Structure formats: structure tokens, C-alpha cells
Amino acid sequence: MNRYAALLRGITPSNPAMRGEKLRGVFSGLGFESVGSVLGSGNVVFSSAESDCAALESKIQHGLSTELGIGGGTLIRTRAELRALIESDPFSGLTHSRETYLMVTFLKEANHPALGTEPPPALADQVKILGYDERIRAILAVMDNSVPGTPNHMAWLDRTFGKENTTRTWATVQKVFAKL
């Protein structure tokens, strides 16, 4: 059995159809084993004999749409991929806090044509792209949250990379991996 993390886009924990027990129910109903949710923001871990991540993403998204009306998006990462990311220590010397968000944006598409694009001037003072982890298809960034008026970094990501990406804090990525 392979262990996976499903990173779901567009999950609102206040929506009863999107709560952990409902999400876990869809995954169990699809035949996955050892299903668990991590936090309330659309992170589900599970086991499957399937090794085709694109097929898993499609199957899960179809199930979420059919069963719960969730259209967001599903990105799958393997336990090995998340382990490699964590072991690479991409935020070495930095600490995630209220003032400094360490963020990982998972992309659906490898070698996206917009890779290397820097945030526009309106965001540049508050968002610094540290790099791109090709193995896991993730943009690594630090956001300065110490200044009032947080920039709309997510809107820039959607415009630049499309709506098939999803972002997690570094702390959440570590919690997801710990549950795998």
C-alpha cells in the first residue's frame, strides 16, 4: 500500500459538507484505507494500492464533486515526496509565526511556464519567493505578515499559476507528513 496526502483546494471548514468526517467518508467510500484528516483545511491522508497520482486526483475530485458538491481541486503528494521536501529543510533558519508565514504552494503542473515569475511590486515588499522544489512541484515563499494590510498573495498565485494550485503553511505541511 502507498501512503498519500490529498491537498484539497477550496475547503471551508464552516461548511457542513466540507467537514473532516464528510471528507473522510468520501475517501473511504472510494475504497481507500487508513483515511484521516489533518486540521480543518482540506488535508486528507490515505492508503491505496494505486500508484498513478493523476488517476487518484481525478477519482477523488469526481467523488468530492458527486458526493459533496465540492468543485475545488485535488492535488496528491506521496509520503516520499513530502519526506524529501521536509528533509531538504527549505526554510532553514526561518520560523513560521504570526509575523512571518512560511508557505508552500503545490502546483498541479510540472515545469509551469510561469515559474521564475516574481511577485508584482505591490507584493514584493511582503512576499519573497525562495525557490521552486521541482521534485514535489512546489513554490516556497515567505510572507511578511508584520505590516497591517496583508497582500493578496493568493490572488496573484491564481492569476499567475492558475487555480489548480493550493497553498499550505510550512507548519501544516509538517503536520500532514507526521500523520502519514
PDB file of C-alpha atoms in Angstrom:
ATOM      1  CA  MET A   1       0.000   0.000   0.000  1.00  0.00           C
ATOM      2  CA  ASN A   2       1.122   3.513  -0.800  1.00  0.00           C
ATOM      3  CA  ARG A   3       0.569   6.458   1.554  1.00  0.00           C
ATOM      4  CA  TYR A   4      -0.675   9.726   0.113  1.00  0.00           C
ATOM      5  CA  ALA A   5      -1.700  13.200   1.149  1.00  0.00           C
ATOM      6  CA  ALA A   6      -4.607  14.778  -0.699  1.00  0.00           C
ATOM      7  CA  LEU A   7      -4.374  18.558  -0.586  1.00  0.00           C
ATOM      8  CA  LEU A   8      -7.857  19.838  -1.353  1.00  0.00           C
ATOM      9  CA  ARG A   9      -8.488  23.312  -2.642  1.00  0.00           C
ATOM     10  CA  GLY A  10     -11.437  25.448  -1.649  1.00  0.00           C
ATOM     11  CA  ILE A  11     -12.367  23.706   1.599  1.00  0.00           C
ATOM     12  CA  THR A  12     -14.264  25.864   4.082  1.00  0.00           C
ATOM     13  CA  PRO A  13     -14.468  24.099   7.449  1.00  0.00           C
ATOM     14  CA  SER A  14     -17.565  26.118   8.410  1.00  0.00           C
ATOM     15  CA  ASN A  15     -19.462  24.433   5.532  1.00  0.00           C
ATOM     16  CA  PRO A  16     -21.026  21.232   6.963  1.00  0.00           C
ATOM     17  CA  ALA A  17     -20.459  19.383   3.649  1.00  0.00           C
ATOM     18  CA  MET A  18     -16.729  20.074   3.902  1.00  0.00           C
ATOM     19  CA  ARG A  19     -16.029  18.915   7.446  1.00  0.00           C
ATOM     20  CA  GLY A  20     -13.468  16.225   8.144  1.00  0.00           C
ATOM     21  CA  GLU A  21     -15.960  13.418   8.726  1.00  0.00           C
ATOM     22  CA  LYS A  22     -17.664  14.097   5.379  1.00  0.00           C
ATOM     23  CA  LEU A  23     -14.337  14.262   3.527  1.00  0.00           C
ATOM     24  CA  ARG A  24     -13.122  11.065   5.193  1.00  0.00           C
ATOM     25  CA  GLY A  25     -16.423   9.400   4.236  1.00  0.00           C
ATOM     26  CA  VAL A  26     -15.880  10.159   0.557  1.00  0.00           C
ATOM     27  CA  PHE A  27     -12.341   8.776   0.672  1.00  0.00           C
ATOM     28  CA  SER A  28     -13.462   5.615   2.491  1.00  0.00           C
ATOM     29  CA  GLY A  29     -16.340   5.223   0.029  1.00  0.00           C
ATOM     30  CA  LEU A  30     -13.846   5.332  -2.826  1.00  0.00           C
ATOM     31  CA  GLY A  31     -12.121   2.302  -1.328  1.00  0.00           C
ATOM     32  CA  PHE A  32      -9.125   3.998   0.272  1.00  0.00           C
ATOM     33  CA  GLU A  33      -7.772   2.712   3.569  1.00  0.00           C
ATOM     34  CA  SER A  34      -6.352   4.300   6.721  1.00  0.00           C
ATOM     35  CA  VAL A  35      -8.125   7.561   5.920  1.00  0.00           C
ATOM     36  CA  GLY A  36      -7.516  10.512   8.213  1.00  0.00           C
ATOM     37  CA  SER A  37      -7.958  14.253   8.076  1.00  0.00           C
ATOM     38  CA  VAL A  38      -5.388  16.765   9.237  1.00  0.00           C
ATOM     39  CA  LEU A  39      -6.625  20.084  10.609  1.00  0.00           C
ATOM     40  CA  GLY A  40      -9.795  21.534   9.145  1.00  0.00           C
ATOM     41  CA  SER A  41      -8.450  22.872   5.892  1.00  0.00           C
ATOM     42  CA  GLY A  42      -8.716  20.087   3.336  1.00  0.00           C
ATOM     43  CA  ASN A  43      -5.809  17.784   4.092  1.00  0.00           C
ATOM     44  CA  VAL A  44      -6.625  14.083   3.924  1.00  0.00           C
ATOM     45  CA  VAL A  45      -4.145  11.231   4.269  1.00  0.00           C
ATOM     46  CA  PHE A  46      -4.914   7.735   2.995  1.00  0.00           C
ATOM     47  CA  SER A  47      -3.541   4.459   1.693  1.00  0.00           C
ATOM     48  CA  SER A  48      -4.113   2.958  -1.735  1.00  0.00           C
ATOM     49  CA  ALA A  49      -2.612   0.274  -3.924  1.00  0.00           C
ATOM     50  CA  GLU A  50      -2.964   2.706  -6.862  1.00  0.00           C
ATOM     51  CA  SER A  51       0.324   4.314  -7.895  1.00  0.00           C
ATOM     52  CA  ASP A  52      -0.923   6.742 -10.565  1.00  0.00           C
ATOM     53  CA  CYS A  53      -1.295  10.082  -8.774  1.00  0.00           C
ATOM     54  CA  ALA A  54      -3.133  11.722 -11.684  1.00  0.00           C
ATOM     55  CA  ALA A  55      -5.708   8.901 -11.645  1.00  0.00           C
ATOM     56  CA  LEU A  56      -6.089   9.302  -7.881  1.00  0.00           C
ATOM     57  CA  GLU A  57      -6.581  13.067  -8.217  1.00  0.00           C
ATOM     58  CA  SER A  58      -9.265  12.548 -10.844  1.00  0.00           C
ATOM     59  CA  LYS A  59     -11.048   9.811  -8.872  1.00  0.00           C
ATOM     60  CA  ILE A  60     -11.040  11.846  -5.665  1.00  0.00           C
ATOM     61  CA  GLN A  61     -12.161  15.062  -7.328  1.00  0.00           C
ATOM     62  CA  HIS A  62     -15.001  13.238  -9.042  1.00  0.00           C
ATOM     63  CA  GLY A  63     -16.045  11.708  -5.697  1.00  0.00           C
ATOM     64  CA  LEU A  64     -15.909  15.044  -3.885  1.00  0.00           C
ATOM     65  CA  SER A  65     -17.936  16.728  -6.621  1.00  0.00           C
ATOM     66  CA  THR A  66     -20.527  13.955  -6.858  1.00  0.00           C
ATOM     67  CA  GLU A  67     -20.934  13.263  -3.141  1.00  0.00           C
ATOM     68  CA  LEU A  68     -20.450  16.708  -1.589  1.00  0.00           C
ATOM     69  CA  GLY A  69     -20.686  19.223  -4.428  1.00  0.00           C
ATOM     70  CA  ILE A  70     -17.076  20.300  -3.889  1.00  0.00           C
ATOM     71  CA  GLY A  71     -15.547  21.562  -7.105  1.00  0.00           C
ATOM     72  CA  GLY A  72     -12.265  22.985  -5.748  1.00  0.00           C
ATOM     73  CA  GLY A  73      -9.329  20.846  -6.788  1.00  0.00           C
ATOM     74  CA  THR A  74      -7.306  17.879  -5.614  1.00  0.00           C
ATOM     75  CA  LEU A  75      -3.533  17.586  -5.561  1.00  0.00           C
ATOM     76  CA  ILE A  76      -1.849  14.390  -4.410  1.00  0.00           C
ATOM     77  CA  ARG A  77       1.630  14.087  -2.967  1.00  0.00           C
ATOM     78  CA  THR A  78       3.249  10.849  -1.880  1.00  0.00           C
ATOM     79  CA  ARG A  79       4.749  10.232   1.510  1.00  0.00           C
ATOM     80  CA  ALA A  80       8.174  10.000  -0.154  1.00  0.00           C
ATOM     81  CA  GLU A  81       7.712  13.381  -1.852  1.00  0.00           C
ATOM     82  CA  LEU A  82       6.721  15.103   1.374  1.00  0.00           C
ATOM     83  CA  ARG A  83       9.571  13.412   3.239  1.00  0.00           C
ATOM     84  CA  ALA A  84      12.065  14.693   0.634  1.00  0.00           C
ATOM     85  CA  LEU A  85      10.672  18.219   0.964  1.00  0.00           C
ATOM     86  CA  ILE A  86      10.863  18.173   4.760  1.00  0.00           C
ATOM     87  CA  GLU A  87      14.347  16.677   4.768  1.00  0.00           C
ATOM     88  CA  SER A  88      15.556  19.375   2.355  1.00  0.00           C
ATOM     89  CA  ASP A  89      14.774  21.961   5.073  1.00  0.00           C
ATOM     90  CA  PRO A  90      13.812  24.672   2.559  1.00  0.00           C
ATOM     91  CA  PHE A  91      13.169  27.266   5.263  1.00  0.00           C
ATOM     92  CA  SER A  92      16.401  26.688   7.166  1.00  0.00           C
ATOM     93  CA  GLY A  93      16.930  29.353   9.821  1.00  0.00           C
ATOM     94  CA  LEU A  94      13.386  30.746   9.459  1.00  0.00           C
ATOM     95  CA  THR A  95      10.482  30.320  11.856  1.00  0.00           C
ATOM     96  CA  HIS A  96       6.798  30.302  10.945  1.00  0.00           C
ATOM     97  CA  SER A  97       4.944  32.807  13.130  1.00  0.00           C
ATOM     98  CA  ARG A  98       2.118  35.342  13.063  1.00  0.00           C
ATOM     99  CA  GLU A  99       4.548  37.861  11.615  1.00  0.00           C
ATOM    100  CA  THR A 100       6.295  35.550   9.144  1.00  0.00           C
ATOM    101  CA  TYR A 101       4.392  32.939   7.166  1.00  0.00           C
ATOM    102  CA  LEU A 102       6.434  30.172   5.572  1.00  0.00           C
ATOM    103  CA  MET A 103       4.346  28.948   2.637  1.00  0.00           C
ATOM    104  CA  VAL A 104       4.412  26.037   0.225  1.00  0.00           C
ATOM    105  CA  THR A 105       2.328  26.352  -2.932  1.00  0.00           C
ATOM    106  CA  PHE A 106       1.778  22.986  -4.583  1.00  0.00           C
ATOM    107  CA  LEU A 107       1.377  23.168  -8.355  1.00  0.00           C
ATOM    108  CA  LYS A 108      -0.592  20.691 -10.434  1.00  0.00           C
ATOM    109  CA  GLU A 109       1.610  21.139 -13.471  1.00  0.00           C
ATOM    110  CA  ALA A 110       5.342  20.409 -13.507  1.00  0.00           C
ATOM    111  CA  ASN A 111       7.522  22.962 -15.288  1.00  0.00           C
ATOM    112  CA  HIS A 112       4.759  25.563 -15.331  1.00  0.00           C
ATOM    113  CA  PRO A 113       5.615  28.328 -17.831  1.00  0.00           C
ATOM    114  CA  ALA A 114       5.246  30.999 -15.119  1.00  0.00           C
ATOM    115  CA  LEU A 115       7.987  29.513 -12.912  1.00  0.00           C
ATOM    116  CA  GLY A 116      10.538  32.145 -12.051  1.00  0.00           C
ATOM    117  CA  THR A 117       7.923  34.898 -12.065  1.00  0.00           C
ATOM    118  CA  GLU A 118       8.433  37.236  -9.138  1.00  0.00           C
ATOM    119  CA  PRO A 119       5.538  38.878  -7.300  1.00  0.00           C
ATOM    120  CA  PRO A 120       4.493  42.277  -8.663  1.00  0.00           C
ATOM    121  CA  PRO A 121       5.852  45.429  -6.991  1.00  0.00           C
ATOM    122  CA  ALA A 122       2.747  45.746  -4.785  1.00  0.00           C
ATOM    123  CA  LEU A 123       3.618  42.377  -3.199  1.00  0.00           C
ATOM    124  CA  ALA A 124       7.402  42.390  -3.496  1.00  0.00           C
ATOM    125  CA  ASP A 125       7.996  44.061  -0.126  1.00  0.00           C
ATOM    126  CA  GLN A 126       5.939  41.460   1.700  1.00  0.00           C
ATOM    127  CA  VAL A 127       6.335  38.236  -0.309  1.00  0.00           C
ATOM    128  CA  LYS A 128       9.685  36.691  -1.169  1.00  0.00           C
ATOM    129  CA  ILE A 129       9.879  33.627  -3.377  1.00  0.00           C
ATOM    130  CA  LEU A 130      12.703  31.455  -2.043  1.00  0.00           C
ATOM    131  CA  GLY A 131      12.615  28.939  -4.856  1.00  0.00           C
ATOM    132  CA  TYR A 132      10.918  26.036  -6.522  1.00  0.00           C
ATOM    133  CA  ASP A 133      11.216  22.406  -5.464  1.00  0.00           C
ATOM    134  CA  GLU A 134      10.983  20.527  -8.749  1.00  0.00           C
ATOM    135  CA  ARG A 135      10.608  17.068  -7.158  1.00  0.00           C
ATOM    136  CA  ILE A 136       7.414  17.988  -5.360  1.00  0.00           C
ATOM    137  CA  ARG A 137       6.292  20.749  -7.744  1.00  0.00           C
ATOM    138  CA  ALA A 138       6.123  23.407  -5.040  1.00  0.00           C
ATOM    139  CA  ILE A 139       6.899  27.102  -4.796  1.00  0.00           C
ATOM    140  CA  LEU A 140       8.491  28.065  -1.486  1.00  0.00           C
ATOM    141  CA  ALA A 141       7.802  31.556  -0.192  1.00  0.00           C
ATOM    142  CA  VAL A 142       7.981  33.738   2.892  1.00  0.00           C
ATOM    143  CA  MET A 143       5.319  36.354   3.595  1.00  0.00           C
ATOM    144  CA  ASP A 144       5.922  39.231   5.985  1.00  0.00           C
ATOM    145  CA  ASN A 145       2.705  39.500   7.957  1.00  0.00           C
ATOM    146  CA  SER A 146       4.021  42.110  10.392  1.00  0.00           C
ATOM    147  CA  VAL A 147       2.617  45.035   8.415  1.00  0.00           C
ATOM    148  CA  PRO A 148      -1.136  45.713   8.529  1.00  0.00           C
ATOM    149  CA  GLY A 149      -2.936  45.095   5.249  1.00  0.00           C
ATOM    150  CA  THR A 150      -1.768  41.636   4.242  1.00  0.00           C
ATOM    151  CA  PRO A 151      -1.158  41.491   0.491  1.00  0.00           C
ATOM    152  CA  ASN A 152      -3.395  39.300  -1.618  1.00  0.00           C
ATOM    153  CA  HIS A 153      -0.700  36.806  -2.385  1.00  0.00           C
ATOM    154  CA  MET A 154      -3.229  34.063  -3.167  1.00  0.00           C
ATOM    155  CA  ALA A 155      -4.912  36.103  -5.906  1.00  0.00           C
ATOM    156  CA  TRP A 156      -1.504  36.677  -7.526  1.00  0.00           C
ATOM    157  CA  LEU A 157      -0.763  32.927  -7.373  1.00  0.00           C
ATOM    158  CA  ASP A 158      -4.119  32.135  -9.030  1.00  0.00           C
ATOM    159  CA  ARG A 159      -3.577  34.706 -11.781  1.00  0.00           C
ATOM    160  CA  THR A 160      -0.009  33.579 -12.396  1.00  0.00           C
ATOM    161  CA  PHE A 161      -0.212  29.794 -12.000  1.00  0.00           C
ATOM    162  CA  GLY A 162      -3.925  29.082 -12.426  1.00  0.00           C
ATOM    163  CA  LYS A 163      -6.486  27.818  -9.969  1.00  0.00           C
ATOM    164  CA  GLU A 164      -5.166  24.268  -9.883  1.00  0.00           C
ATOM    165  CA  ASN A 165      -2.646  25.103  -7.162  1.00  0.00           C
ATOM    166  CA  THR A 166      -3.077  25.075  -3.405  1.00  0.00           C
ATOM    167  CA  THR A 167      -1.031  26.643  -0.629  1.00  0.00           C
ATOM    168  CA  ARG A 168      -0.237  25.344   2.841  1.00  0.00           C
ATOM    169  CA  THR A 169       1.862  26.819   5.612  1.00  0.00           C
ATOM    170  CA  TRP A 170       5.097  25.017   6.383  1.00  0.00           C
ATOM    171  CA  ALA A 171       3.643  24.076   9.784  1.00  0.00           C
ATOM    172  CA  THR A 172       0.665  22.408   8.064  1.00  0.00           C
ATOM    173  CA  VAL A 173       2.929  20.516   5.647  1.00  0.00           C
ATOM    174  CA  GLN A 174       4.848  19.169   8.640  1.00  0.00           C
ATOM    175  CA  LYS A 175       1.604  18.110  10.373  1.00  0.00           C
ATOM    176  CA  VAL A 176       0.361  16.383   7.238  1.00  0.00           C
ATOM    177  CA  PHE A 177       3.632  14.491   6.893  1.00  0.00           C
ATOM    178  CA  ALA A 178       3.556  13.489  10.562  1.00  0.00           C
ATOM    179  CA  LYS A 179       0.117  11.916  10.044  1.00  0.00           C
ATOM    180  CA  LEU A 180       1.323   9.929   7.016  1.00  0.00           C
TER     181      LEU A 180
END
